[in-house]
GROMACS .gro file of C-alpha atoms in nm:
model
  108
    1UNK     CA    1   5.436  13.346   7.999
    2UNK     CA    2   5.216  13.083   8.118
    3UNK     CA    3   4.857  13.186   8.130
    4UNK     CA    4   4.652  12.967   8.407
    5UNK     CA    5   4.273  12.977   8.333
    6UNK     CA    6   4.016  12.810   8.474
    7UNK     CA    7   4.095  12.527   8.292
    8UNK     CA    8   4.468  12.504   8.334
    9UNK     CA    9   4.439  12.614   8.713
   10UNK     CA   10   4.252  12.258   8.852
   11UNK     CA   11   4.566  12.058   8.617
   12UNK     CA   12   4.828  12.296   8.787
   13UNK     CA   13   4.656  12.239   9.142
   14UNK     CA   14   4.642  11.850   9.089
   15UNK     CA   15   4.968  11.814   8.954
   16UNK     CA   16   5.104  11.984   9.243
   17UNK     CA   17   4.874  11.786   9.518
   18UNK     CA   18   5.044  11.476   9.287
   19UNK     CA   19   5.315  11.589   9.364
   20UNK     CA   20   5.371  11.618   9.715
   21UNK     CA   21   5.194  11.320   9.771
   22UNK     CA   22   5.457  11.129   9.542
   23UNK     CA   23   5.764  11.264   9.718
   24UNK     CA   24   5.818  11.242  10.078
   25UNK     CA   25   6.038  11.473  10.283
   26UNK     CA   26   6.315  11.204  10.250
   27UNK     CA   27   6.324  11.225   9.827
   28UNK     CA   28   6.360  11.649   9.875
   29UNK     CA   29   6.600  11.627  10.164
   30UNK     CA   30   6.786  11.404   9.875
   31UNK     CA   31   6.840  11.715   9.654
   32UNK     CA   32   6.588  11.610   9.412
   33UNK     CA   33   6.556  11.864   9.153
   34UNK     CA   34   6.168  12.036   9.195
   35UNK     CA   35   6.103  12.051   8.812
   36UNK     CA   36   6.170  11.687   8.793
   37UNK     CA   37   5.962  11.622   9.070
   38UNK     CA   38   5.654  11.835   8.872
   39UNK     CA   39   5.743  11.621   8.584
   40UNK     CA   40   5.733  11.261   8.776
   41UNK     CA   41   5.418  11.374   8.916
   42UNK     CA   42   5.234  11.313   8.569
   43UNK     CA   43   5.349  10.987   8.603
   44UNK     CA   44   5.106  10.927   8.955
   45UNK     CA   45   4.790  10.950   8.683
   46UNK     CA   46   4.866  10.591   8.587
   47UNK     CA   47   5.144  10.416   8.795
   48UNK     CA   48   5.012  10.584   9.093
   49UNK     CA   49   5.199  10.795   9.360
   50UNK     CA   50   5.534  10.722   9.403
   51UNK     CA   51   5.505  10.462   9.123
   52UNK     CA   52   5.327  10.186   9.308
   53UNK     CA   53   5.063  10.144   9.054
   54UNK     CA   54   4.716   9.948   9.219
   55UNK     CA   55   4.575   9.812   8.852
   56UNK     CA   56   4.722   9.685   8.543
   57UNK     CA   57   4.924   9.944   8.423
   58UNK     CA   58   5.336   9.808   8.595
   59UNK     CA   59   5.493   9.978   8.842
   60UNK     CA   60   5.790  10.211   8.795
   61UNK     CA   61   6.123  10.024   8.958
   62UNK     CA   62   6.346  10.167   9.175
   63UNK     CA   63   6.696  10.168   8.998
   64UNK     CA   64   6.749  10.491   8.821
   65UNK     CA   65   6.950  10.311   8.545
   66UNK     CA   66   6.674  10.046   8.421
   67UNK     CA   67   6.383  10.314   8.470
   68UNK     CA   68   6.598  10.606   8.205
   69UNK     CA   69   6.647  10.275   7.947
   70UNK     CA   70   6.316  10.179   7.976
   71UNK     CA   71   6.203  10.531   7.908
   72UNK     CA   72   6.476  10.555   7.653
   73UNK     CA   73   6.365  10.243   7.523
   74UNK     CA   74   5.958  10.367   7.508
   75UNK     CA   75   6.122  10.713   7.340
   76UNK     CA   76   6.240  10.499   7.047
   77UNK     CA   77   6.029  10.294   6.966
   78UNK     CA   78   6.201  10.011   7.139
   79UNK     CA   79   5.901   9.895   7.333
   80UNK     CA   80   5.631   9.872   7.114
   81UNK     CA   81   5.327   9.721   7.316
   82UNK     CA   82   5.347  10.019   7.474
   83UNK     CA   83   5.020  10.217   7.469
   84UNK     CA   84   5.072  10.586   7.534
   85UNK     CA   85   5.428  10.580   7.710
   86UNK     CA   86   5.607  10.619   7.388
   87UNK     CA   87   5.388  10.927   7.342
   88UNK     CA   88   5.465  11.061   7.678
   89UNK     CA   89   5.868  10.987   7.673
   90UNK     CA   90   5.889  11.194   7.334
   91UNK     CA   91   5.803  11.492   7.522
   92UNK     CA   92   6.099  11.509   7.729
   93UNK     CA   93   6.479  11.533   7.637
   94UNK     CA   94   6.698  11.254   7.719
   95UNK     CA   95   6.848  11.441   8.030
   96UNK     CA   96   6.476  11.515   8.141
   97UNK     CA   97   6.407  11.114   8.118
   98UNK     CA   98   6.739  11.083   8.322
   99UNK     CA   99   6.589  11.333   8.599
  100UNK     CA  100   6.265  11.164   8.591
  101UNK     CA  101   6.383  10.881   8.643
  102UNK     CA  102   6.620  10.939   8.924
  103UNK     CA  103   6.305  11.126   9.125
  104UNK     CA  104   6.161  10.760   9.112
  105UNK     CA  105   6.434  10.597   9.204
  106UNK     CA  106   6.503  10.842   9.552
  107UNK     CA  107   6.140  10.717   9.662
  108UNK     CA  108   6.088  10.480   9.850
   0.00000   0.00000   0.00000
């Protein structure tokens, strides 16, 4: 069991607030799964919410296909100017990347 201290409990709170700032009432009336949603909210840190990123770091498209290869892609070393996304994919299992990705691709 997950123990929240008073570390961990600001994270959870912000990843939440992340999180229903990145996903409308459209993406959860889509039958978006939630723990994919908690996942994709990570994401908001540096592509910003609902993947419209304001600075340097590219936006996250909208078709679910090309977003799970390009995460695939990061995963294996496929993409290697990459500077902490291949980290970040190798986290996840390749059905988790597929669910990420599809969260992105219901916003708009």
């Amino acid at each position: 069991m997950l123990k929240l201290t008073w570390v961990r409990l600001p994270m959870a709170a912000a990843a939440f607030a992340c999180t229903a700032m990145l996903l409308p009432g459209q993406v959860a009336a889509q039958g978006i799964d939630r723990q994919a949603r908690v996942w994709a909210a990570s994401c908001a840190a540096c592509h910003g919410t609902g993947g419209q990123s304001q600075g340097g770091i590219p936006p996250i498209g909208r078709d679910a296909d090309a977003v799970y290869r390009a995460l695939l892609e990061f995963k294996n070393n496929q993409r290697p100017a990459a500077t902490v996304m291949h980290q970040h994919t190798k986290g996840y299992t390749d059905d988790e990347l597929r669910r990420i990705a599809a969260v992105f691709a219901a916003a708009k």
